[in-house]
Amino acid sequence: MAHHILFLGFIALTFSLALASSPLQDFCVAKTNSPVLVNGLACEDPKLSQANDFFFAGLHKPGNTSNFLGSAVTPVFAAQLPGLNTLGISMVRIDYAPWGLISPHTHPRATEILTVVEGTIYAAFVTSNPDNRLIAKILQKGDVFVFPEGLIHFQRNVGYGCAVAIAALNSENPGVITIANSVFGSNGPIPAEVLTKAFQLDKTAVDYLQSKF
Amino acid sequence: MAHHILFLGFIALTFSLALASSPLQDFCVAKTNSPVLVNGLACEDPKLSQANDFFFAGLHKPGNTSNFLGSAVTPVFAAQLPGLNTLGISMVRIDYAPWGLISPHTHPRATEILTVVEGTIYAAFVTSNPDNRLIAKILQKGDVFVFPEGLIHFQRNVGYGCAVAIAALNSENPGVITIANSVFGSNGPIPAEVLTKAFQLDKTAVDYLQSKF
Amino acid sequence: MAHHILFLGFIALTFSLALASSPLQDFCVAKTNSPVLVNGLACEDPKLSQANDFFFAGLHKPGNTSNFLGSAVTPVFAAQLPGLNTLGISMVRIDYAPWGLISPHTHPRATEILTVVEGTIYAAFVTSNPDNRLIAKILQKGDVFVFPEGLIHFQRNVGYGCAVAIAALNSENPGVITIANSVFGSNGPIPAEVLTKAFQLDKTAVDYLQSKF
Amino acid sequence: MAHHILFLGFIALTFSLALASSPLQDFCVAKTNSPVLVNGLACEDPKLSQANDFFFAGLHKPGNTSNFLGSAVTPVFAAQLPGLNTLGISMVRIDYAPWGLISPHTHPRATEILTVVEGTIYAAFVTSNPDNRLIAKILQKGDVFVFPEGLIHFQRNVGYGCAVAIAALNSENPGVITIANSVFGSNGPIPAEVLTKAFQLDKTAVDYLQSKF
Amino acid sequence: MAHHILFLGFIALTFSLALASSPLQDFCVAKTNSPVLVNGLACEDPKLSQANDFFFAGLHKPGNTSNFLGSAVTPVFAAQLPGLNTLGISMVRIDYAPWGLISPHTHPRATEILTVVEGTIYAAFVTSNPDNRLIAKILQKGDVFVFPEGLIHFQRNVGYGCAVAIAALNSENPGVITIANSVFGSNGPIPAEVLTKAFQLDKTAVDYLQSKF
Amino acid sequence: MAHHILFLGFIALTFSLALASSPLQDFCVAKTNSPVLVNGLACEDPKLSQANDFFFAGLHKPGNTSNFLGSAVTPVFAAQLPGLNTLGISMVRIDYAPWGLISPHTHPRATEILTVVEGTIYAAFVTSNPDNRLIAKILQKGDVFVFPEGLIHFQRNVGYGCAVAIAALNSENPGVITIANSVFGSNGPIPAEVLTKAFQLDKTAVDYLQSKF
């Protein structure tokens, strides 16, 4: 039974639905490797659509949290579930190791709603300028919280075991911007003098951070 | 432990996010009992907003499935979680007793995405005219399925125990139209001659159905 | 002359406009048989667009109401009038034989507005759960009624002769879901045990209904 | 019978649906004289809504075309049919005396679809810069034509009797800008030197035009 | 220094952002000469996107105002800056010679905001029917004014030297309809009898105007 | 004259237009201190609207860059220009002292387009996960650049004097999230253990940063 509880401890689902345009037909299953690219994704012939196009398996499987943040996100976006294309909705499962962190991030094109399936999570978002208010709450199993569109938010496992959440965002491709990675780990670094000034860090600290991400 | 497993069998969450307009500020927490009604809901003073406005508790509690359909839906719409107002997203938990049914229904203003948290569910939707194709799939724990905006869909527990699902719809107020209730149980009955003709039922059958819903 | 009046009695037009995305150019005439499928329809070269692309003929012709419902719908959607593509609007003409019925249905992606051109129609829609209120009105020539997005609605000729209506929906491809066909006549039947439970019918009744649609 | 035909000659309906935001509830019937003004209109208590709120009578009555343009428009917007509020759709009936004209105009917030119910109409729109192509068609009874969002369009009765059309626009409040009135008859005149230069008219001509509108 | 002032006098920028659909990915750089046409523009492979795709040079250069209106518009729409595709925003620079005029026009798919960078401009818009109110203001350097979506508006240099403005519209392809050109200079003329009646001009005046534009 | 040039060096305008809902009337001028709060802002009586409601003065005045970032933003949002309410567009002027920085930030509800009016600016944005590509460009006077909705972006004066930019965003209330302030200076601090882990900083560094912002 201890093993069973441990297993449950790892079950974390996150549904994510992102803001999107309105559908103009019942569905428009994303066509893999379409030579033509459009806003969203081109569609397959609807006559060929099958139940599997609207289906994704494996959200019960815990993600691998063996990383320095102690967390894992399993996305179910249009790229993973092609039937979501044009429908403005998606999901994610989130696994948190003990003390695991989902680092501060934004979704540029979606609001997120989250429920805790197992464990105890500290969840928070910060309002925009000039208030930058921290709105934070400790969430237990069965609690639901919302992160408004585009605002910086994060979660942290503050319970004794693993934690799991299910979240949803109102876009089929909400996008994720992990602040630390985007700022200190961009592909092509942000000039050090921008970061030293913006974050009031010395050059050594910035060099150190850029080497980490 | 058997009891514990049974309890888990009842855990079913459904997140629902519905199509909505775009927010024009960080958030607009719904004001309870506002004397002024607008598209969506009027807002409280944002300076008074607190973490509890973005929070809902209790989605881990199984709904009461002691009804003739053997199912229960726990909604988390803007009415239950006022911080969802203007944000275009919502959730529901669904509990299915053994052989429980979520009756054929539509959401007039949302697409739905659903994941099975426990048990085995047969899920399906029907495309619009003229094809009326049934797109159906048996879903196990961890499977995800999508019901496109406005299409008739339903789920049925086809496993051996209870089942639970979490769903999300891309509106904070997606609406639910249970076909049988809307057609045979409307408040103010649909004239019997409409139903006899539409459903090719005799008057006795229609009278019987209208007495049931 | 009696024949002429009778002919007029059959004139019924229905304009339908469905909710759609915003246009990003003056127009985007639908390209017939485009190899690439997108949300909505791909466009022809606008330099080749001509007046005929924005034109449809024949809405004065009565539809053939020789069917068990005694009604006919003539759609003018983007499939019939390619210039409607991206523009979020469409039309239909509806013919009702005496006692003819437009069976309860929804438009998954549009609100509908309707005016009676000839005859007397009983029109109604049912609100969503939990109220399921029937909002009904007898409409005479020149009366206008609206069916809000996604709600179940129907009309019935309750006058002495034929009737005709013009309706419009705010999408160029609003979709139509005839409840009886979608529930009892889907291509791939809904399992009988779903329908017996949802509609509280016995298996014989469900088998009978499924054989009819 | 001649009288009867004449009467029919006057029947002209125009449905107009304008681009609008998405509804966030089944309906939001416009509240007359609400002290609070919002984008669109504030709503009445939905519990008080009745069938009459979704209803408008009189579109069979010909408008009075005894004016210098020989035309009349009967609008059915949210101001006339309060149930249209938030639903993104509206209608108009258009009556054309022989040689009557609907003067060049735009709808700032809607695409329009039109069908001819009686008579023969010349209908046209002009594309935007730099092409300014005239797309024109003579429409007979039963013909349908579309005027894309925001483009200048007009119709003229080119048949032998009266003509009537029904049109729809995809907004509940599409707006109408009659070019001649807006340019030469604004409330507070456009400075004459703007009009002389823009239209290459001499001051006398502009003064004359401004005195007319 | 007088020369320097003169040069500044010519600096006029107009940013224009037009109403558009929501993006479904970070960006969708417009693909030049795509064989497939869609609502908006098809995209290039995002892996190939470079900074130059989001860049346009030359808005500091005065446009050539040697024309009968004494004005020039330099657009930065998706056609000129391909990275704007799907992003719902654009810009223009406007140069006005002394007494130069931006002729009455509309943007069928956008609201415009404008600031004066140099000189003195009379700016105005006219509300829709039935009021047709002229809302006008003399703008000095640093003043900002807004022209609501779809309304007729114009600007005129009323200062002593050249003037320059920067404007923005909320679409990447807002469209421009110059009223005089669209009405009197359409490619394929509007029938003279339409214009004589709509503008209450005699045939000679209309013929003259049509020969000018 | 040197002084004059210096003054010009400070002229920097930023127009910002943010993604917003569609207007449902010509305009809806924001009502100051409305007791009722809605998505966006409630409107004044349109009969009382005057040209000044659509007007803002002072964008030619340099902002005060005497701060540790050496930059200043002058916003023209609906709060400053009430006529922008519902119209989905706004502007800002940006002043950069030599080496001045607009710190990395996002707009949660808008895309931004920017043009350089004076000076030389290094402008950049970072794409979302997993690529986090830096897309950067040095901009001279007259250059235009776009920052897609929700992405982290920044600018830095890299010329010899002051610099000025005009930007526009496609919302009347786009929101601004300055990353450093939101992360290290939130009102109610983000727990230090979140920041040490997310940014791989030691506790001393985080304490130092939180004391700074």
PDB file of C-alpha atoms in Angstrom, chain D:
ATOM      1  CA  MET D   1     -54.880  40.682 -58.327  1.00  0.00           C
ATOM      2  CA  ALA D   2     -53.069  43.737 -59.631  1.00  0.00           C
ATOM      3  CA  HIS D   3     -53.386  45.213 -56.182  1.00  0.00           C
ATOM      4  CA  HIS D   4     -52.009  42.063 -54.702  1.00  0.00           C
ATOM      5  CA  ILE D   5     -48.971  42.161 -56.948  1.00  0.00           C
ATOM      6  CA  LEU D   6     -48.421  45.795 -56.103  1.00  0.00           C
ATOM      7  CA  PHE D   7     -48.450  44.944 -52.445  1.00  0.00           C
ATOM      8  CA  LEU D   8     -45.899  42.252 -52.960  1.00  0.00           C
ATOM      9  CA  GLY D   9     -43.823  44.762 -54.873  1.00  0.00           C
ATOM     10  CA  PHE D  10     -43.410  46.689 -51.672  1.00  0.00           C
ATOM     11  CA  ILE D  11     -42.310  43.784 -49.554  1.00  0.00           C
ATOM     12  CA  ALA D  12     -38.605  44.267 -49.007  1.00  0.00           C
ATOM     13  CA  LEU D  13     -36.746  42.930 -46.039  1.00  0.00           C
ATOM     14  CA  THR D  14     -33.126  43.484 -45.131  1.00  0.00           C
ATOM     15  CA  PHE D  15     -31.482  41.374 -42.435  1.00  0.00           C
ATOM     16  CA  SER D  16     -28.259  42.786 -41.071  1.00  0.00           C
ATOM     17  CA  LEU D  17     -25.811  40.953 -38.823  1.00  0.00           C
ATOM     18  CA  ALA D  18     -22.727  42.804 -37.577  1.00  0.00           C
ATOM     19  CA  LEU D  19     -19.423  41.655 -36.097  1.00  0.00           C
ATOM     20  CA  ALA D  20     -19.731  41.602 -32.328  1.00  0.00           C
ATOM     21  CA  SER D  21     -18.227  40.094 -29.224  1.00  0.00           C
ATOM     22  CA  SER D  22     -19.167  36.607 -28.088  1.00  0.00           C
ATOM     23  CA  PRO D  23     -22.040  36.074 -25.682  1.00  0.00           C
ATOM     24  CA  LEU D  24     -21.125  34.874 -22.187  1.00  0.00           C
ATOM     25  CA  GLN D  25     -24.593  33.606 -21.267  1.00  0.00           C
ATOM     26  CA  ASP D  26     -27.615  32.324 -23.184  1.00  0.00           C
ATOM     27  CA  PHE D  27     -28.820  35.876 -23.712  1.00  0.00           C
ATOM     28  CA  CYS D  28     -28.539  39.384 -22.293  1.00  0.00           C
ATOM     29  CA  VAL D  29     -31.698  41.242 -23.237  1.00  0.00           C
ATOM     30  CA  ALA D  30     -30.910  44.954 -23.513  1.00  0.00           C
ATOM     31  CA  LYS D  31     -32.162  46.991 -20.586  1.00  0.00           C
ATOM     32  CA  THR D  32     -33.978  50.092 -21.761  1.00  0.00           C
ATOM     33  CA  ASN D  33     -32.652  53.317 -20.263  1.00  0.00           C
ATOM     34  CA  SER D  34     -30.015  51.660 -18.115  1.00  0.00           C
ATOM     35  CA  PRO D  35     -28.200  54.327 -16.099  1.00  0.00           C
ATOM     36  CA  VAL D  36     -24.960  52.444 -16.736  1.00  0.00           C
ATOM     37  CA  LEU D  37     -23.530  52.396 -20.254  1.00  0.00           C
ATOM     38  CA  VAL D  38     -21.108  49.731 -21.440  1.00  0.00           C
ATOM     39  CA  ASN D  39     -19.703  48.328 -24.680  1.00  0.00           C
ATOM     40  CA  GLY D  40     -22.984  47.140 -26.178  1.00  0.00           C
ATOM     41  CA  LEU D  41     -25.885  47.431 -23.762  1.00  0.00           C
ATOM     42  CA  ALA D  42     -26.507  46.446 -20.137  1.00  0.00           C
ATOM     43  CA  CYS D  43     -28.914  43.529 -19.591  1.00  0.00           C
ATOM     44  CA  GLU D  44     -32.233  43.018 -17.906  1.00  0.00           C
ATOM     45  CA  ASP D  45     -32.629  40.361 -15.248  1.00  0.00           C
ATOM     46  CA  PRO D  46     -32.760  37.134 -17.311  1.00  0.00           C
ATOM     47  CA  LYS D  47     -35.475  35.732 -15.058  1.00  0.00           C
ATOM     48  CA  LEU D  48     -37.768  38.456 -16.384  1.00  0.00           C
ATOM     49  CA  SER D  49     -37.003  37.786 -20.043  1.00  0.00           C
ATOM     50  CA  GLN D  50     -39.992  36.750 -22.122  1.00  0.00           C
ATOM     51  CA  ALA D  51     -40.621  35.755 -25.703  1.00  0.00           C
ATOM     52  CA  ASN D  52     -41.478  39.334 -26.587  1.00  0.00           C
ATOM     53  CA  ASP D  53     -37.917  40.376 -25.781  1.00  0.00           C
ATOM     54  CA  PHE D  54     -36.721  38.256 -28.705  1.00  0.00           C
ATOM     55  CA  PHE D  55     -39.429  39.486 -31.040  1.00  0.00           C
ATOM     56  CA  PHE D  56     -40.062  42.346 -33.460  1.00  0.00           C
ATOM     57  CA  ALA D  57     -43.197  42.866 -35.537  1.00  0.00           C
ATOM     58  CA  GLY D  58     -43.813  44.722 -38.740  1.00  0.00           C
ATOM     59  CA  LEU D  59     -41.107  43.826 -41.200  1.00  0.00           C
ATOM     60  CA  HIS D  60     -43.810  43.065 -43.758  1.00  0.00           C
ATOM     61  CA  LYS D  61     -44.824  46.707 -43.830  1.00  0.00           C
ATOM     62  CA  PRO D  62     -43.274  48.719 -46.628  1.00  0.00           C
ATOM     63  CA  GLY D  63     -41.229  51.683 -45.509  1.00  0.00           C
ATOM     64  CA  ASN D  64     -42.114  55.147 -46.704  1.00  0.00           C
ATOM     65  CA  THR D  65     -40.121  55.784 -49.883  1.00  0.00           C
ATOM     66  CA  SER D  66     -41.522  59.258 -50.431  1.00  0.00           C
ATOM     67  CA  ASN D  67     -38.147  60.936 -50.175  1.00  0.00           C
ATOM     68  CA  PHE D  68     -35.638  62.202 -52.669  1.00  0.00           C
ATOM     69  CA  LEU D  69     -33.770  58.873 -52.738  1.00  0.00           C
ATOM     70  CA  GLY D  70     -36.932  56.820 -53.190  1.00  0.00           C
ATOM     71  CA  SER D  71     -35.948  54.256 -50.604  1.00  0.00           C
ATOM     72  CA  ALA D  72     -36.563  53.287 -46.997  1.00  0.00           C
ATOM     73  CA  VAL D  73     -34.731  51.114 -44.485  1.00  0.00           C
ATOM     74  CA  THR D  74     -36.493  49.437 -41.565  1.00  0.00           C
ATOM     75  CA  PRO D  75     -33.805  48.379 -39.077  1.00  0.00           C
ATOM     76  CA  VAL D  76     -34.060  45.519 -36.600  1.00  0.00           C
ATOM     77  CA  PHE D  77     -31.007  46.194 -34.460  1.00  0.00           C
ATOM     78  CA  ALA D  78     -30.601  45.718 -30.695  1.00  0.00           C
ATOM     79  CA  ALA D  79     -32.308  49.104 -30.219  1.00  0.00           C
ATOM     80  CA  GLN D  80     -35.448  47.713 -31.873  1.00  0.00           C
ATOM     81  CA  LEU D  81     -35.151  44.067 -30.761  1.00  0.00           C
ATOM     82  CA  PRO D  82     -33.509  44.052 -27.325  1.00  0.00           C
ATOM     83  CA  GLY D  83     -32.897  40.278 -27.337  1.00  0.00           C
ATOM     84  CA  LEU D  84     -30.247  40.796 -30.042  1.00  0.00           C
ATOM     85  CA  ASN D  85     -27.919  42.403 -27.493  1.00  0.00           C
ATOM     86  CA  THR D  86     -24.562  40.490 -27.306  1.00  0.00           C
ATOM     87  CA  LEU D  87     -25.644  38.092 -30.072  1.00  0.00           C
ATOM     88  CA  GLY D  88     -23.897  39.693 -33.049  1.00  0.00           C
ATOM     89  CA  ILE D  89     -26.702  39.715 -35.562  1.00  0.00           C
ATOM     90  CA  SER D  90     -29.357  42.052 -36.955  1.00  0.00           C
ATOM     91  CA  MET D  91     -31.685  42.559 -39.927  1.00  0.00           C
ATOM     92  CA  VAL D  92     -33.116  45.251 -42.135  1.00  0.00           C
ATOM     93  CA  ARG D  93     -35.866  45.483 -44.700  1.00  0.00           C
ATOM     94  CA  ILE D  94     -35.208  47.750 -47.655  1.00  0.00           C
ATOM     95  CA  ASP D  95     -37.939  49.247 -49.840  1.00  0.00           C
ATOM     96  CA  TYR D  96     -37.076  50.791 -53.180  1.00  0.00           C
ATOM     97  CA  ALA D  97     -39.549  52.891 -55.138  1.00  0.00           C
ATOM     98  CA  PRO D  98     -39.062  52.622 -58.894  1.00  0.00           C
ATOM     99  CA  TRP D  99     -35.555  53.986 -59.539  1.00  0.00           C
ATOM    100  CA  GLY D 100     -35.111  54.243 -55.795  1.00  0.00           C
ATOM    101  CA  LEU D 101     -31.572  54.335 -54.458  1.00  0.00           C
ATOM    102  CA  ILE D 102     -29.832  53.152 -51.327  1.00  0.00           C
ATOM    103  CA  SER D 103     -27.070  55.719 -51.423  1.00  0.00           C
ATOM    104  CA  PRO D 104     -23.395  54.662 -51.170  1.00  0.00           C
ATOM    105  CA  HIS D 105     -22.656  53.834 -47.541  1.00  0.00           C
ATOM    106  CA  THR D 106     -20.573  51.659 -45.245  1.00  0.00           C
ATOM    107  CA  HIS D 107     -21.220  49.637 -42.110  1.00  0.00           C
ATOM    108  CA  PRO D 108     -18.246  50.322 -39.843  1.00  0.00           C
ATOM    109  CA  ARG D 109     -18.738  47.153 -37.825  1.00  0.00           C
ATOM    110  CA  ALA D 110     -20.330  44.517 -40.092  1.00  0.00           C
ATOM    111  CA  THR D 111     -20.516  42.505 -43.276  1.00  0.00           C
ATOM    112  CA  GLU D 112     -23.933  42.493 -44.984  1.00  0.00           C
ATOM    113  CA  ILE D 113     -25.720  39.759 -46.914  1.00  0.00           C
ATOM    114  CA  LEU D 114     -28.796  40.661 -48.961  1.00  0.00           C
ATOM    115  CA  THR D 115     -31.482  38.855 -50.903  1.00  0.00           C
ATOM    116  CA  VAL D 116     -34.013  40.344 -53.275  1.00  0.00           C
ATOM    117  CA  VAL D 117     -37.584  39.488 -52.351  1.00  0.00           C
ATOM    118  CA  GLU D 118     -39.255  41.420 -55.130  1.00  0.00           C
ATOM    119  CA  GLY D 119     -38.095  43.402 -58.129  1.00  0.00           C
ATOM    120  CA  THR D 120     -34.747  43.966 -59.793  1.00  0.00           C
ATOM    121  CA  ILE D 121     -31.823  45.652 -58.086  1.00  0.00           C
ATOM    122  CA  TYR D 122     -28.410  46.770 -59.234  1.00  0.00           C
ATOM    123  CA  ALA D 123     -26.086  46.094 -56.284  1.00  0.00           C
ATOM    124  CA  ALA D 124     -22.402  46.941 -56.032  1.00  0.00           C
ATOM    125  CA  PHE D 125     -19.460  47.470 -53.736  1.00  0.00           C
ATOM    126  CA  VAL D 126     -16.063  49.075 -54.278  1.00  0.00           C
ATOM    127  CA  THR D 127     -12.852  47.468 -53.026  1.00  0.00           C
ATOM    128  CA  SER D 128     -10.379  49.443 -50.912  1.00  0.00           C
ATOM    129  CA  ASN D 129      -7.275  51.297 -52.168  1.00  0.00           C
ATOM    130  CA  PRO D 130      -5.450  51.112 -54.453  1.00  0.00           C
ATOM    131  CA  ASP D 131      -7.696  49.094 -56.762  1.00  0.00           C
ATOM    132  CA  ASN D 132     -11.109  50.631 -55.976  1.00  0.00           C
ATOM    133  CA  ARG D 133     -12.666  47.961 -58.168  1.00  0.00           C
ATOM    134  CA  LEU D 134     -16.402  48.156 -58.673  1.00  0.00           C
ATOM    135  CA  ILE D 135     -17.927  44.696 -58.127  1.00  0.00           C
ATOM    136  CA  ALA D 136     -21.482  44.967 -59.434  1.00  0.00           C
ATOM    137  CA  LYS D 137     -24.338  42.687 -60.326  1.00  0.00           C
ATOM    138  CA  ILE D 138     -27.969  43.019 -61.358  1.00  0.00           C
ATOM    139  CA  LEU D 139     -30.002  40.993 -58.895  1.00  0.00           C
ATOM    140  CA  GLN D 140     -33.364  39.415 -59.583  1.00  0.00           C
ATOM    141  CA  LYS D 141     -35.805  37.992 -57.106  1.00  0.00           C
ATOM    142  CA  GLY D 142     -34.171  35.205 -55.164  1.00  0.00           C
ATOM    143  CA  ASP D 143     -30.632  36.391 -55.820  1.00  0.00           C
ATOM    144  CA  VAL D 144     -28.232  36.821 -52.898  1.00  0.00           C
ATOM    145  CA  PHE D 145     -25.227  39.160 -52.709  1.00  0.00           C
ATOM    146  CA  VAL D 146     -22.659  39.994 -50.030  1.00  0.00           C
ATOM    147  CA  PHE D 147     -21.063  43.348 -49.118  1.00  0.00           C
ATOM    148  CA  PRO D 148     -17.790  42.721 -47.226  1.00  0.00           C
ATOM    149  CA  GLU D 149     -17.175  44.456 -43.904  1.00  0.00           C
ATOM    150  CA  GLY D 150     -16.527  48.183 -44.110  1.00  0.00           C
ATOM    151  CA  LEU D 151     -16.593  48.521 -47.928  1.00  0.00           C
ATOM    152  CA  ILE D 152     -18.665  51.206 -49.693  1.00  0.00           C
ATOM    153  CA  HIS D 153     -21.761  49.703 -51.274  1.00  0.00           C
ATOM    154  CA  PHE D 154     -25.117  50.736 -52.687  1.00  0.00           C
ATOM    155  CA  GLN D 155     -28.183  49.371 -54.452  1.00  0.00           C
ATOM    156  CA  ARG D 156     -30.543  50.829 -57.021  1.00  0.00           C
ATOM    157  CA  ASN D 157     -33.905  49.667 -58.230  1.00  0.00           C
ATOM    158  CA  VAL D 158     -33.469  49.060 -61.958  1.00  0.00           C
ATOM    159  CA  GLY D 159     -36.710  47.170 -62.555  1.00  0.00           C
ATOM    160  CA  TYR D 160     -40.118  48.386 -63.607  1.00  0.00           C
ATOM    161  CA  GLY D 161     -41.897  48.363 -60.241  1.00  0.00           C
ATOM    162  CA  CYS D 162     -41.034  48.562 -56.612  1.00  0.00           C
ATOM    163  CA  ALA D 163     -38.377  46.350 -55.145  1.00  0.00           C
ATOM    164  CA  VAL D 164     -37.774  44.856 -51.763  1.00  0.00           C
ATOM    165  CA  ALA D 165     -34.732  43.244 -50.160  1.00  0.00           C
ATOM    166  CA  ILE D 166     -33.942  41.504 -46.912  1.00  0.00           C
ATOM    167  CA  ALA D 167     -30.455  41.936 -45.535  1.00  0.00           C
ATOM    168  CA  ALA D 168     -28.536  40.794 -42.483  1.00  0.00           C
ATOM    169  CA  LEU D 169     -25.363  42.141 -40.871  1.00  0.00           C
ATOM    170  CA  ASN D 170     -23.132  40.372 -38.370  1.00  0.00           C
ATOM    171  CA  SER D 171     -23.508  42.899 -35.526  1.00  0.00           C
ATOM    172  CA  GLU D 172     -26.431  43.794 -33.319  1.00  0.00           C
ATOM    173  CA  ASN D 173     -25.446  47.421 -33.906  1.00  0.00           C
ATOM    174  CA  PRO D 174     -23.597  47.541 -37.232  1.00  0.00           C
ATOM    175  CA  GLY D 175     -23.763  51.290 -37.753  1.00  0.00           C
ATOM    176  CA  VAL D 176     -24.519  52.993 -41.051  1.00  0.00           C
ATOM    177  CA  ILE D 177     -22.469  55.769 -42.646  1.00  0.00           C
ATOM    178  CA  THR D 178     -24.192  57.337 -45.628  1.00  0.00           C
ATOM    179  CA  ILE D 179     -21.276  58.840 -47.523  1.00  0.00           C
ATOM    180  CA  ALA D 180     -23.065  61.898 -48.895  1.00  0.00           C
ATOM    181  CA  ASN D 181     -24.580  62.779 -45.527  1.00  0.00           C
ATOM    182  CA  SER D 182     -21.400  62.148 -43.604  1.00  0.00           C
ATOM    183  CA  VAL D 183     -19.263  64.150 -46.029  1.00  0.00           C
ATOM    184  CA  PHE D 184     -21.572  66.974 -47.080  1.00  0.00           C
ATOM    185  CA  GLY D 185     -24.183  66.988 -44.341  1.00  0.00           C
ATOM    186  CA  SER D 186     -22.271  66.475 -41.116  1.00  0.00           C
ATOM    187  CA  ASN D 187     -23.585  68.120 -37.998  1.00  0.00           C
ATOM    188  CA  GLY D 188     -20.885  70.729 -37.822  1.00  0.00           C
ATOM    189  CA  PRO D 189     -19.730  71.068 -41.426  1.00  0.00           C
ATOM    190  CA  ILE D 190     -16.469  69.680 -42.773  1.00  0.00           C
ATOM    191  CA  PRO D 191     -14.451  72.782 -43.688  1.00  0.00           C
ATOM    192  CA  ALA D 192     -15.132  73.780 -47.291  1.00  0.00           C
ATOM    193  CA  GLU D 193     -11.440  73.823 -48.153  1.00  0.00           C
ATOM    194  CA  VAL D 194     -11.194  70.141 -47.217  1.00  0.00           C
ATOM    195  CA  LEU D 195     -14.056  69.250 -49.525  1.00  0.00           C
ATOM    196  CA  THR D 196     -12.974  71.438 -52.431  1.00  0.00           C
ATOM    197  CA  LYS D 197      -9.570  69.777 -52.381  1.00  0.00           C
ATOM    198  CA  ALA D 198     -10.700  66.221 -51.659  1.00  0.00           C
ATOM    199  CA  PHE D 199     -13.438  66.229 -54.278  1.00  0.00           C
ATOM    200  CA  GLN D 200     -11.898  68.767 -56.663  1.00  0.00           C
ATOM    201  CA  LEU D 201     -15.028  70.869 -56.514  1.00  0.00           C
ATOM    202  CA  ASP D 202     -15.163  74.661 -56.496  1.00  0.00           C
ATOM    203  CA  LYS D 203     -16.347  76.506 -53.405  1.00  0.00           C
ATOM    204  CA  THR D 204     -19.758  77.235 -54.937  1.00  0.00           C
ATOM    205  CA  ALA D 205     -20.393  73.556 -55.564  1.00  0.00           C
ATOM    206  CA  VAL D 206     -19.390  72.620 -52.046  1.00  0.00           C
ATOM    207  CA  ASP D 207     -21.556  75.355 -50.547  1.00  0.00           C
ATOM    208  CA  TYR D 208     -24.436  74.106 -52.654  1.00  0.00           C
ATOM    209  CA  LEU D 209     -23.911  70.504 -51.559  1.00  0.00           C
ATOM    210  CA  GLN D 210     -23.597  71.428 -47.906  1.00  0.00           C
ATOM    211  CA  SER D 211     -26.882  73.338 -48.155  1.00  0.00           C
ATOM    212  CA  LYS D 212     -28.612  70.264 -49.570  1.00  0.00           C
ATOM    213  CA  PHE D 213     -27.638  67.649 -46.984  1.00  0.00           C
TER     214      PHE D 213
END
